[in-house]
Amino acid sequence: MSTPTGRPEPPVAGTVAVPTGRRTAYLIVLVVIPLVALAAAVVALWGWGIGPRDLVIAAAMYVVSIFGISVGYHRLLTHRSFRCRRPLRIALAVAGGLALQGPVTLWVAEHRRHHKYADRPGDPHSPWAYGEGGRALLRGLLHAHVVWFYTARRRSDRRHWVPDLLADPDTRRLDALYPVTMAASFLLPAAAGGLWSGSWAGAWSALFWGGLVRYAVVHHVTWSVNSVAHRFGDRAFDTRDHSSDVWWVALLTFGEGWHNWHHADPTCARHGVRKGQLDASARLIRMFERVGWAHDVRWPDTGRMAARRSRADGGVKPRGAEL
Ligand SMILES: [Zn+2]
Ligand SMILES: [Zn+2]
C-alpha cells in the first residue's frame, strides 16, 4: 500500500491513523523556526561572534539534551539497557524531554517500531522508503531525517508499543507535564543568562543561543542517526537493515552514531564496541554503575559480537566495561 506521495506506508500492526490538519503548523513552529534561528546564528557568529557566557549555557543545554535522548529516552527507556534508581530515571527522562523530540511514550513507541521494521515497510523513518537512486535517495534522506514525523499518516499506537511506560505513573506524569518541559527548555537558558549577566539582554541572548539554536542543532544531529546512519558509513556486523557507523554523527550524539552494533544487539548499553569508537553515553552509564546508581547493565557480549560480525577486522573490544 502506498501513500499518495508514493511512499510505502502499510497499516502495520500497532499503528493508528493520524488526523490531518495541523501538520504544517507543527512543521513551521517546530522545524522551520529553529532552522531559521540556526541560519541567523551563523550570520551572527560571522559578524560579532558568540560570547563565552552564551557558549557555556548553550553547551550545557546541548550536553543535557543529548544525554537525555541517548541515555534516557533511548538506552534506558526504549531498550532497558540498564536499570537505575527512580530519581535518576526521572531525571534522565526530563533531560530527554528538554531535547524537544516529543513526550517520552511517543518517542519510545516510534523507536521500538523502527527496530521492529528497520528499513522495511512499517519502519516510520527509513531513508530507503522511496527506493534507491539519486532522487529517491534524496527524498528518502529528507523523509528519514525529519519529514516522516510531520507527514506520517499512521502513528505508533502507544498501547501496543509501550504498555510498560503507560503502566508507570512516573512516565504518565512526565507525558502530562511535557508542555512544562518544553517551556523549561527555553526558560532555563534564559534564566541562566539573565542571572549570570544581571540583564534582560543577557536573558534574551541566552534564550536565542541556549534555547533556539541549541534546539535546532540537537534536532539535526540526533535526526542524522535516522537518516545518515541508515544510509552511509561502515557496517561491521550483520543485520537485516542498513544501520551503519558514522563517526561524526557518533561524536555529536555521544555515541548514538555507532548504529550498526546497536541494531545487531539493541539492548546493549554500549553502541561503540569496536576499537576507537568513543561512546560517551556508555561512559556515563558506566559512571552511574560505579557509584551505585545503575545496575543490571547489559554490557557487550563477545560471543554475540563474534556471531554477528560480518567482516573480520579484529577490532572488536573484549567484554568488560572498559570503554
Ligand atoms: Zn536505526
Ligand atoms: Zn534503538
Tab-separated table of C-alpha atoms and ligand atoms in Angstrom:
chain	number	residue	atom	x	y	z
A	1	MET	CA	0.000	0.000	0.000
A	2	SER	CA	1.329	3.414	-0.892
A	3	THR	CA	0.505	6.892	0.219
A	4	PRO	CA	-0.455	9.493	-2.374
A	5	THR	CA	3.190	10.596	-2.350
A	6	GLY	CA	4.308	7.128	-3.359
A	7	ARG	CA	5.899	6.302	-0.032
A	8	PRO	CA	5.065	2.821	1.192
A	9	GLU	CA	3.203	3.113	4.467
A	10	PRO	CA	1.385	-0.084	5.225
A	11	PRO	CA	-1.125	-0.216	8.071
A	12	VAL	CA	1.141	-2.470	10.121
A	13	ALA	CA	0.118	-3.825	13.488
A	14	GLY	CA	0.361	-1.339	16.306
A	15	THR	CA	-0.315	1.807	14.307
A	16	VAL	CA	-3.211	4.228	14.311
A	17	ALA	CA	-4.250	6.737	11.659
A	18	VAL	CA	-3.066	10.294	12.259
A	19	PRO	CA	-5.696	13.020	11.898
A	20	THR	CA	-4.682	15.503	9.223
A	21	GLY	CA	-4.817	19.220	9.908
A	22	ARG	CA	-2.164	20.866	11.960
A	23	ARG	CA	0.860	19.113	10.491
A	24	THR	CA	2.027	22.172	8.554
A	25	ALA	CA	1.726	24.400	11.614
A	26	TYR	CA	3.780	21.931	13.636
A	27	LEU	CA	6.371	21.748	10.885
A	28	ILE	CA	6.721	25.543	10.820
A	29	VAL	CA	6.852	26.013	14.598
A	30	LEU	CA	8.980	23.001	15.460
A	31	VAL	CA	11.336	22.752	12.494
A	32	VAL	CA	11.359	25.818	10.279
A	33	ILE	CA	11.601	28.494	13.009
A	34	PRO	CA	14.545	26.799	14.802
A	35	LEU	CA	16.225	26.290	11.436
A	36	VAL	CA	15.856	29.998	10.670
A	37	ALA	CA	17.327	30.726	14.118
A	38	LEU	CA	20.234	28.440	13.275
A	39	ALA	CA	20.826	30.267	9.999
A	40	ALA	CA	20.597	33.599	11.837
A	41	ALA	CA	23.083	32.271	14.383
A	42	VAL	CA	25.578	31.541	11.641
A	43	VAL	CA	25.203	35.106	10.383
A	44	ALA	CA	25.526	36.465	13.936
A	45	LEU	CA	28.638	34.384	14.541
A	46	TRP	CA	30.085	35.658	11.286
A	47	GLY	CA	29.598	39.256	12.277
A	48	TRP	CA	30.085	39.516	16.020
A	49	GLY	CA	30.991	36.120	17.393
A	50	ILE	CA	29.366	34.434	20.374
A	51	GLY	CA	30.227	35.411	23.937
A	52	PRO	CA	31.639	32.909	26.423
A	53	ARG	CA	28.517	33.168	28.617
A	54	ASP	CA	26.146	32.120	25.831
A	55	LEU	CA	28.573	29.446	24.688
A	56	VAL	CA	28.728	27.877	28.153
A	57	ILE	CA	24.939	27.950	28.592
A	58	ALA	CA	24.270	26.569	25.104
A	59	ALA	CA	26.903	23.840	25.557
A	60	ALA	CA	25.442	22.819	28.927
A	61	MET	CA	21.938	22.620	27.448
A	62	TYR	CA	23.310	20.629	24.497
A	63	VAL	CA	25.057	18.097	26.742
A	64	VAL	CA	21.983	17.620	28.942
A	65	SER	CA	19.653	17.277	25.923
A	66	ILE	CA	21.845	14.769	24.064
A	67	PHE	CA	22.487	12.604	27.132
A	68	GLY	CA	18.775	12.807	27.911
A	69	ILE	CA	17.892	11.400	24.492
A	70	SER	CA	20.743	8.892	24.292
A	71	VAL	CA	20.965	7.558	27.842
A	72	GLY	CA	17.424	8.385	28.999
A	73	TYR	CA	14.862	8.075	26.192
A	74	HIS	CA	16.882	5.598	24.130
A	75	ARG	CA	19.123	3.235	26.114
A	76	LEU	CA	17.174	3.228	29.378
A	77	LEU	CA	13.518	3.688	28.498
A	78	THR	CA	13.315	2.221	24.977
A	79	HIS	CA	15.746	-0.673	25.261
A	80	ARG	CA	16.146	-1.269	29.021
A	81	SER	CA	19.931	-1.468	28.636
A	82	PHE	CA	20.281	-0.886	32.366
A	83	ARG	CA	18.216	-0.347	35.462
A	84	CYS	CA	18.544	2.550	37.813
A	85	ARG	CA	17.029	4.258	40.790
A	86	ARG	CA	13.813	6.182	40.378
A	87	PRO	CA	15.236	9.727	40.812
A	88	LEU	CA	17.848	9.073	38.118
A	89	ARG	CA	15.251	7.546	35.790
A	90	ILE	CA	13.032	10.593	36.179
A	91	ALA	CA	15.971	12.992	35.769
A	92	LEU	CA	17.088	11.250	32.553
A	93	ALA	CA	13.549	11.295	31.165
A	94	VAL	CA	13.214	15.017	31.950
A	95	ALA	CA	16.592	15.648	30.284
A	96	GLY	CA	15.339	13.766	27.206
A	97	GLY	CA	12.238	15.964	27.206
A	98	LEU	CA	14.447	19.064	27.091
A	99	ALA	CA	15.613	17.922	23.629
A	100	LEU	CA	12.058	18.661	22.443
A	101	GLN	CA	11.530	15.491	20.452
A	102	GLY	CA	8.150	14.704	21.909
A	103	PRO	CA	6.805	13.170	25.098
A	104	VAL	CA	8.652	10.063	26.173
A	105	THR	CA	5.928	7.495	25.374
A	106	LEU	CA	5.570	8.812	21.812
A	107	TRP	CA	9.352	8.822	21.209
A	108	VAL	CA	9.796	5.317	22.580
A	109	ALA	CA	6.799	3.914	20.674
A	110	GLU	CA	8.086	5.228	17.329
A	111	HIS	CA	11.588	3.984	18.070
A	112	ARG	CA	10.529	0.489	19.082
A	113	ARG	CA	8.573	0.252	15.816
A	114	HIS	CA	11.671	1.454	13.961
A	115	HIS	CA	13.615	-1.522	15.331
A	116	LYS	CA	10.863	-3.997	14.552
A	117	TYR	CA	10.629	-2.974	10.873
A	118	ALA	CA	14.030	-1.314	10.328
A	119	ASP	CA	14.396	-0.304	6.657
A	120	ARG	CA	11.373	-2.377	5.671
A	121	PRO	CA	7.724	-1.422	5.133
A	122	GLY	CA	6.419	-0.372	8.526
A	123	ASP	CA	9.585	1.484	9.599
A	124	PRO	CA	8.432	5.029	10.432
A	125	HIS	CA	11.649	6.609	9.169
A	126	SER	CA	13.805	4.681	6.725
A	127	PRO	CA	15.957	6.583	4.196
A	128	TRP	CA	15.234	3.685	1.817
A	129	ALA	CA	11.487	4.354	1.852
A	130	TYR	CA	11.471	5.688	-1.712
A	131	GLY	CA	13.924	3.178	-3.122
A	132	GLU	CA	17.465	3.627	-4.402
A	133	GLY	CA	18.985	6.045	-6.872
A	134	GLY	CA	19.675	9.786	-6.806
A	135	ARG	CA	16.245	11.380	-6.470
A	136	ALA	CA	14.810	8.552	-4.358
A	137	LEU	CA	17.859	8.727	-2.122
A	138	LEU	CA	17.459	12.448	-1.503
A	139	ARG	CA	13.732	12.092	-0.808
A	140	GLY	CA	14.435	9.147	1.470
A	141	LEU	CA	17.102	11.012	3.418
A	142	LEU	CA	14.816	14.002	3.973
A	143	HIS	CA	11.978	11.670	4.929
A	144	ALA	CA	14.120	9.773	7.471
A	145	HIS	CA	15.647	12.964	8.818
A	146	VAL	CA	12.534	14.943	9.656
A	147	VAL	CA	9.712	14.831	7.109
A	148	TRP	CA	8.406	11.459	8.317
A	149	PHE	CA	7.259	12.881	11.616
A	150	TYR	CA	5.085	15.555	10.044
A	151	THR	CA	3.731	13.607	7.084
A	152	ALA	CA	3.070	10.245	8.712
A	153	ARG	CA	-0.444	9.042	8.105
A	154	ARG	CA	-0.045	6.399	10.733
A	155	ARG	CA	1.441	6.851	14.192
A	156	SER	CA	2.656	4.089	16.510
A	157	ASP	CA	-0.090	3.033	18.872
A	158	ARG	CA	1.293	3.535	22.353
A	159	ARG	CA	-0.907	0.825	23.849
A	160	HIS	CA	0.797	-1.635	21.522
A	161	TRP	CA	4.409	-0.463	21.802
A	162	VAL	CA	4.847	0.980	25.282
A	163	PRO	CA	2.446	-0.752	27.695
A	164	ASP	CA	5.290	-0.773	30.245
A	165	LEU	CA	5.617	3.016	30.148
A	166	LEU	CA	1.858	3.549	30.190
A	167	ALA	CA	1.705	1.408	33.336
A	168	ASP	CA	4.336	3.557	35.024
A	169	PRO	CA	2.852	6.540	36.899
A	170	ASP	CA	6.121	8.468	36.528
A	171	THR	CA	6.204	8.329	32.733
A	172	ARG	CA	2.469	9.079	32.549
A	173	ARG	CA	3.073	12.164	34.691
A	174	LEU	CA	6.044	13.202	32.551
A	175	ASP	CA	3.857	12.905	29.447
A	176	ALA	CA	1.216	15.109	31.043
A	177	LEU	CA	3.851	17.642	32.074
A	178	TYR	CA	5.570	17.682	28.684
A	179	PRO	CA	4.383	21.249	27.879
A	180	VAL	CA	6.116	22.375	31.100
A	181	THR	CA	9.306	20.598	29.998
A	182	MET	CA	9.067	22.341	26.628
A	183	ALA	CA	8.783	25.721	28.316
A	184	ALA	CA	11.671	24.862	30.642
A	185	SER	CA	13.830	24.047	27.631
A	186	PHE	CA	13.743	27.767	26.785
A	187	LEU	CA	13.244	29.337	30.207
A	188	LEU	CA	16.223	27.557	31.801
A	189	PRO	CA	18.855	29.036	29.457
A	190	ALA	CA	17.100	32.418	29.585
A	191	ALA	CA	17.120	32.424	33.399
A	192	ALA	CA	20.760	31.347	33.473
A	193	GLY	CA	21.738	34.114	31.061
A	194	GLY	CA	19.706	36.725	32.925
A	195	LEU	CA	21.106	35.823	36.335
A	196	TRP	CA	24.669	35.498	35.067
A	197	SER	CA	24.658	38.829	33.241
A	198	GLY	CA	22.217	40.620	35.518
A	199	SER	CA	20.420	41.975	32.472
A	200	TRP	CA	17.445	41.321	30.206
A	201	ALA	CA	19.775	41.466	27.230
A	202	GLY	CA	21.725	38.550	28.715
A	203	ALA	CA	18.491	36.597	29.181
A	204	TRP	CA	17.376	37.166	25.562
A	205	SER	CA	20.793	36.318	24.205
A	206	ALA	CA	20.923	33.046	26.173
A	207	LEU	CA	17.363	32.253	25.110
A	208	PHE	CA	18.458	32.567	21.488
A	209	TRP	CA	21.697	30.562	21.742
A	210	GLY	CA	20.898	28.094	24.537
A	211	GLY	CA	17.238	27.769	23.558
A	212	LEU	CA	16.502	28.094	19.844
A	213	VAL	CA	19.922	27.470	18.299
A	214	ARG	CA	20.774	24.604	20.660
A	215	TYR	CA	17.342	23.091	19.979
A	216	ALA	CA	17.875	23.169	16.207
A	217	VAL	CA	21.382	21.704	16.452
A	218	VAL	CA	20.260	18.922	18.828
A	219	HIS	CA	17.415	18.036	16.473
A	220	HIS	CA	19.536	17.792	13.370
A	221	VAL	CA	22.382	15.829	14.919
A	222	THR	CA	20.075	13.264	16.529
A	223	TRP	CA	17.937	13.020	13.384
A	224	SER	CA	21.155	12.232	11.495
A	225	VAL	CA	21.169	8.855	13.247
A	226	ASN	CA	17.903	8.001	11.452
A	227	SER	CA	18.955	9.387	8.097
A	228	VAL	CA	22.754	9.311	7.649
A	229	ALA	CA	23.449	6.272	9.863
A	230	HIS	CA	20.968	4.156	7.877
A	231	ARG	CA	22.429	5.142	4.524
A	232	PHE	CA	26.168	5.874	4.748
A	233	GLY	CA	29.044	4.586	6.859
A	234	ASP	CA	30.690	1.316	7.877
A	235	ARG	CA	28.975	-1.954	8.654
A	236	ALA	CA	30.964	-4.489	10.670
A	237	PHE	CA	28.009	-6.565	11.888
A	238	ASP	CA	25.340	-8.488	10.020
A	239	THR	CA	21.891	-7.006	10.477
A	240	ARG	CA	18.724	-7.227	8.400
A	241	ASP	CA	18.770	-3.463	7.894
A	242	HIS	CA	21.162	-0.785	6.642
A	243	SER	CA	22.292	0.522	10.038
A	244	SER	CA	25.866	1.778	9.944
A	245	ASP	CA	28.597	3.573	11.875
A	246	VAL	CA	29.222	7.231	11.102
A	247	TRP	CA	31.986	8.716	13.217
A	248	TRP	CA	30.918	12.361	13.100
A	249	VAL	CA	27.331	11.501	13.983
A	250	ALA	CA	28.636	9.399	16.889
A	251	LEU	CA	30.819	12.246	18.092
A	252	LEU	CA	27.965	14.759	18.051
A	253	THR	CA	25.388	12.381	19.563
A	254	PHE	CA	27.673	10.991	22.279
A	255	GLY	CA	27.822	7.517	20.771
A	256	GLU	CA	24.472	7.099	19.026
A	257	GLY	CA	26.078	7.232	15.574
A	258	TRP	CA	27.680	3.807	16.173
A	259	HIS	CA	24.379	2.490	14.903
A	260	ASN	CA	25.320	-0.823	13.319
A	261	TRP	CA	26.036	-2.744	16.518
A	262	HIS	CA	23.016	-1.089	18.104
A	263	HIS	CA	20.753	-2.786	15.543
A	264	ALA	CA	22.667	-6.052	15.927
A	265	ASP	CA	22.097	-6.020	19.699
A	266	PRO	CA	19.586	-3.280	20.588
A	267	THR	CA	19.582	-3.825	24.350
A	268	CYS	CA	23.363	-3.467	24.688
A	269	ALA	CA	24.289	-0.416	26.778
A	270	ARG	CA	27.326	0.343	24.665
A	271	HIS	CA	26.916	1.132	20.969
A	272	GLY	CA	30.543	1.847	20.116
A	273	VAL	CA	32.038	-1.621	20.566
A	274	ARG	CA	34.854	-1.542	18.031
A	275	LYS	CA	38.292	-0.176	18.720
A	276	GLY	CA	38.480	3.584	18.632
A	277	GLN	CA	34.693	4.034	18.845
A	278	LEU	CA	34.262	6.575	21.604
A	279	ASP	CA	30.850	6.221	23.238
A	280	ALA	CA	30.323	8.990	25.788
A	281	SER	CA	26.854	7.705	26.704
A	282	ALA	CA	28.272	4.297	27.627
A	283	ARG	CA	30.889	6.065	29.748
A	284	LEU	CA	28.169	7.930	31.592
A	285	ILE	CA	26.247	4.693	32.215
A	286	ARG	CA	29.494	3.119	33.462
A	287	MET	CA	29.952	6.068	35.835
A	288	PHE	CA	26.398	5.605	37.141
A	289	GLU	CA	27.165	1.915	37.663
A	290	ARG	CA	30.394	2.649	39.555
A	291	VAL	CA	28.691	4.999	42.003
A	292	GLY	CA	25.838	2.551	42.500
A	293	TRP	CA	23.119	4.500	40.682
A	294	ALA	CA	22.750	1.976	37.847
A	295	HIS	CA	22.716	-1.810	37.893
A	296	ASP	CA	21.968	-4.790	35.639
A	297	VAL	CA	23.816	-3.020	32.838
A	298	ARG	CA	23.855	-5.039	29.626
A	299	TRP	CA	27.475	-4.662	28.541
A	300	PRO	CA	28.625	-6.164	25.217
A	301	ASP	CA	28.986	-9.910	24.975
A	302	THR	CA	31.927	-11.195	22.929
A	303	GLY	CA	30.020	-14.308	21.853
A	304	ARG	CA	27.182	-12.260	20.436
A	305	MET	CA	29.611	-9.884	18.781
A	306	ALA	CA	31.577	-12.684	17.125
A	307	ALA	CA	28.356	-14.266	15.895
A	308	ARG	CA	27.184	-11.033	14.288
A	309	ARG	CA	30.496	-9.890	12.884
A	310	SER	CA	30.330	-9.761	9.105
A	311	ARG	CA	33.837	-8.621	8.253
A	312	ALA	CA	36.755	-9.817	10.345
A	313	ASP	CA	38.555	-6.632	11.224
A	314	GLY	CA	39.934	-7.813	14.532
A	315	GLY	CA	38.801	-4.580	16.049
A	316	VAL	CA	36.086	-5.698	18.441
A	317	LYS	CA	36.741	-4.841	22.061
A	318	PRO	CA	36.736	-7.616	24.644
A	319	ARG	CA	33.902	-7.970	27.097
A	320	GLY	CA	34.045	-5.806	30.161
A	321	ALA	CA	33.190	-2.285	30.843
A	322	GLU	CA	36.481	-0.668	29.913
A	323	LEU	CA	35.277	1.804	27.369
B	1	ZN	ZN	18.116	2.693	13.448
B	2	ZN	ZN	17.367	1.907	19.381
